[in-house]
N, CA and C of each residue as an Amber inpcrd file, in Angstrom:
protein
   213
  29.0110000 120.7820000  74.9910000  28.1200000 119.7340000  74.5370000
  27.4670000 119.0250000  75.7200000  28.2340000 118.8230000  76.7810000
  27.6940000 118.1580000  77.9620000  26.5790000 118.9750000  78.5940000
  26.7270000 120.3100000  78.6000000  25.6770000 121.1730000  79.1460000
  24.4080000 121.0600000  78.3120000  24.5640000 120.9720000  76.9990000
  23.4160000 120.8250000  76.1110000  22.6750000 119.5250000  76.4070000
  23.4230000 118.4470000  76.5990000  22.7980000 117.1620000  76.9220000
  22.0580000 117.2380000  78.2520000  22.6600000 117.9050000  79.2310000
  22.0080000 118.0540000  80.5320000  20.7190000 118.8400000  80.4310000
  20.7470000 119.9140000  79.6500000  19.5460000 120.7290000  79.4620000
  18.4690000 119.9300000  78.7390000  18.8680000 119.1600000  77.7550000
  17.9080000 118.3670000  76.9970000  17.2630000 117.3070000  77.8810000
  18.0640000 116.6680000  78.7120000  17.5250000 115.6700000  79.6450000
  16.5160000 116.3180000  80.5780000  16.8250000 117.5220000  81.0540000
  15.8980000 118.2290000  81.9400000  14.5800000 118.5170000  81.2320000
  14.6420000 118.8930000  79.9690000  13.4240000 119.1670000  79.1950000
  12.6070000 117.8900000  79.0250000  13.2700000 116.8060000  78.6660000
  12.5700000 115.5290000  78.4750000  11.9010000 115.0860000  79.7650000
  12.6440000 115.1320000  80.8590000  12.0720000 114.7090000  82.1380000
  10.9280000 115.6230000  82.5570000  11.0490000 116.9090000  82.2770000
   9.9650000 117.8410000  82.5800000   8.7100000 117.5190000  81.7910000
   8.8720000 117.2060000  80.5060000   7.7230000 116.8230000  79.6810000
   7.0850000 115.5410000  80.1900000   7.9220000 114.5810000  80.5420000
   7.3920000 113.3150000  81.0480000   6.5960000 113.5400000  82.3260000
   7.1200000 114.3450000  83.2240000   6.4200000 114.6170000  84.4820000
   5.1250000 115.3700000  84.2300000   5.1670000 116.3260000  83.3180000
   3.9700000 117.1180000  83.0190000   2.8450000 116.2370000  82.4820000
   3.1500000 115.4160000  81.5120000   2.1120000 114.6020000  80.8960000
   1.7280000 113.4110000  81.7600000   2.6190000 112.9530000  82.5910000
   2.2650000 111.9000000  83.5390000   1.2360000 112.4310000  84.5220000
   1.4070000 113.6590000  84.9590000   0.4420000 114.2890000  85.8550000
  -0.9050000 114.4760000  85.1870000  -0.9070000 114.8040000  83.9060000
  -2.1660000 114.9870000  83.1920000  -2.9170000 113.6730000  83.0560000
  -2.2050000 112.5730000  82.9280000  -2.8680000 111.2670000  82.8130000
  -3.7210000 110.9700000  84.0350000  -3.2950000 111.4210000  85.1880000
  -4.0450000 111.1400000  86.4140000  -5.3910000 111.8540000  86.4360000
  -5.4620000 113.0220000  85.8000000  -6.6700000 113.8350000  85.9000000
  -7.5520000 113.7850000  84.6610000  -7.0220000 113.3040000  83.5590000
  -7.8320000 113.2570000  82.3450000  -7.5710000 111.9570000  81.5770000
  -8.1220000 110.8670000  82.0480000  -7.8640000 109.5820000  81.4040000
  -8.3960000 109.4840000  79.9820000  -9.3070000 110.3730000  79.5860000
  -9.8420000 110.3070000  78.2330000  -8.7710000 110.6120000  77.1890000
  -7.7240000 111.3330000  77.5930000  -6.6370000 111.6410000  76.6690000
  -5.4560000 110.7110000  76.8980000  -5.6710000 109.6260000  77.5770000
  -4.5890000 108.7170000  77.9280000  -3.7900000 108.2170000  76.7420000
  -4.4590000 107.8900000  75.6520000  -3.7590000 107.3660000  74.4880000
  -2.7850000 108.3910000  73.9340000  -3.2180000 109.6380000  73.8050000
  -2.3490000 110.6960000  73.3040000  -1.1900000 110.9390000  74.2540000
  -1.4820000 110.9770000  75.5450000  -0.4360000 111.2140000  76.5330000
   0.5290000 110.0380000  76.5970000   0.0210000 108.8200000  76.4480000
   0.8860000 107.6450000  76.4280000   1.8440000 107.7090000  75.2420000
   1.3410000 108.1840000  74.1170000   2.1720000 108.3180000  72.9160000
   3.3300000 109.2800000  73.1780000   3.0310000 110.4270000  73.7600000
   4.0690000 111.4150000  74.0290000   5.0300000 110.9140000  75.0990000
   4.5080000 110.2340000  76.0900000   5.3490000 109.6800000  77.1520000
   6.3260000 108.6490000  76.5740000   5.8470000 107.7940000  75.7060000
   6.7110000 106.7870000  75.0780000   7.7790000 107.4510000  74.2150000
   7.3970000 108.5090000  73.5150000   8.3700000 109.2320000  72.6930000
   9.4330000 109.8890000  73.5630000   9.0250000 110.4380000  74.7020000
   9.9850000 111.0590000  75.6160000  10.9550000 110.0160000  76.1620000
  10.4500000 108.8430000  76.4940000  11.3270000 107.7720000  76.9730000
  12.2920000 107.3300000  75.8770000  11.7960000 107.2380000  74.6520000
  12.6420000 106.8590000  73.5260000  13.7260000 107.9060000  73.2860000
  13.3420000 109.1790000  73.3530000  14.3070000 110.2630000  73.1660000
  15.3640000 110.2440000  74.2610000  14.9510000 109.9760000  75.4740000
  15.8960000 109.9280000  76.5860000  16.8870000 108.7770000  76.4100000
  16.4050000 107.6290000  75.9960000  17.2930000 106.4850000  75.7570000
  18.2490000 106.7830000  74.6010000  17.7500000 107.4300000  73.5680000
  18.5890000 107.8140000  72.4350000  19.6610000 108.7980000  72.8790000
  19.2860000 109.7260000  73.7300000  20.2370000 110.7040000  74.2550000
  21.3110000 110.0260000  75.0990000  20.9210000 109.0440000  75.8690000
  21.8990000 108.3030000  76.6790000  22.9550000 107.6310000  75.8040000
  22.5660000 107.2930000  74.5850000  23.5150000 106.6800000  73.6520000
  24.3730000 107.7290000  72.9530000  24.0950000 109.0110000  73.2300000
  24.9110000 110.0900000  72.6840000  24.4040000 110.7070000  71.4020000
  23.1990000 110.3950000  70.9920000  22.6480000 110.9080000  69.7370000
  21.7020000 112.0840000  70.0160000  22.2920000 113.2600000  70.2090000
  21.5210000 114.4310000  70.6200000  20.5230000 114.8530000  69.5500000
  20.9780000 114.9900000  68.3180000  20.0770000 115.4610000  67.2530000
  18.9460000 114.4700000  66.9710000  19.2450000 113.2040000  67.0400000
  18.2070000 112.1920000  66.8220000  17.1590000 112.2610000  67.9280000
  17.6080000 112.4120000  69.1640000  16.6730000 112.5280000  70.2860000
  15.8130000 113.7810000  70.1410000  16.4320000 114.8650000  69.7090000
  15.6880000 116.1040000  69.4800000  14.6260000 115.9020000  68.4030000
  14.9740000 115.1830000  67.3450000  14.0220000 114.8990000  66.2730000
  12.8640000 114.0340000  66.7390000  13.1540000 113.0590000  67.5790000
  12.1000000 112.1920000  68.1190000  11.0870000 113.0240000  68.8880000
  11.5900000 113.9030000  69.7620000  10.6790000 114.7430000  70.5490000
   9.9250000 115.7290000  69.6790000  10.6110000 116.3230000  68.7250000
   9.9680000 117.2910000  67.8400000   8.8230000 116.6430000  67.0640000
   9.0720000 115.4760000  66.5010000   8.0270000 114.7650000  65.7570000
   6.8770000 114.3460000  66.6640000   7.2080000 113.8910000  67.8590000
   6.1670000 113.4670000  68.7970000   5.2860000 114.6400000  69.2120000
   5.8980000 115.7860000  69.4750000   5.1070000 116.9590000  69.8560000
   4.2270000 117.4310000  68.7040000   4.7530000 117.3820000  67.4840000
   3.9670000 117.7740000  66.3100000   2.7630000 116.8420000  66.1510000
   3.0000000 115.5440000  66.2800000   1.9210000 114.5570000  66.1800000
   0.9030000 114.7340000  67.3050000   1.3930000 114.9930000  68.4980000
   0.5250000 115.1930000  69.6590000  -0.4050000 116.3840000  69.4350000
   0.1630000 117.4780000  68.9580000  -0.6560000 118.6760000  68.6880000
  -1.6830000 118.4050000  67.5950000  -1.2960000 117.6570000  66.5710000
  -2.2190000 117.3350000  65.4830000  -3.3740000 116.4680000  65.9790000
  -3.0820000 115.5340000  66.8590000  -4.1330000 114.6650000  67.3940000
  -5.1030000 115.4210000  68.2900000  -4.5830000 116.4130000  69.0070000
  -5.4340000 117.1790000  69.9220000  -6.2660000 118.2170000  69.1950000
  -5.8910000 118.5200000  67.9640000  -6.6760000 119.4520000  67.1610000
  -6.2220000 120.8060000  67.2630000
């Protein structure tokens, strides 16, 4: 279980870094990227509290919403 949490944290941090980098080069999508960034931070905080499935759901919903907004 601990390995799963570590892998999940790595994925969340990777997503945060990826979209943070995109914000620097494409400010027109800032609102969408801010939404995903906030969701990643929320998922990470939820994971720190030990709620793996809830954190996974937060990210899954955020990514689905992000894709829908981008078209």
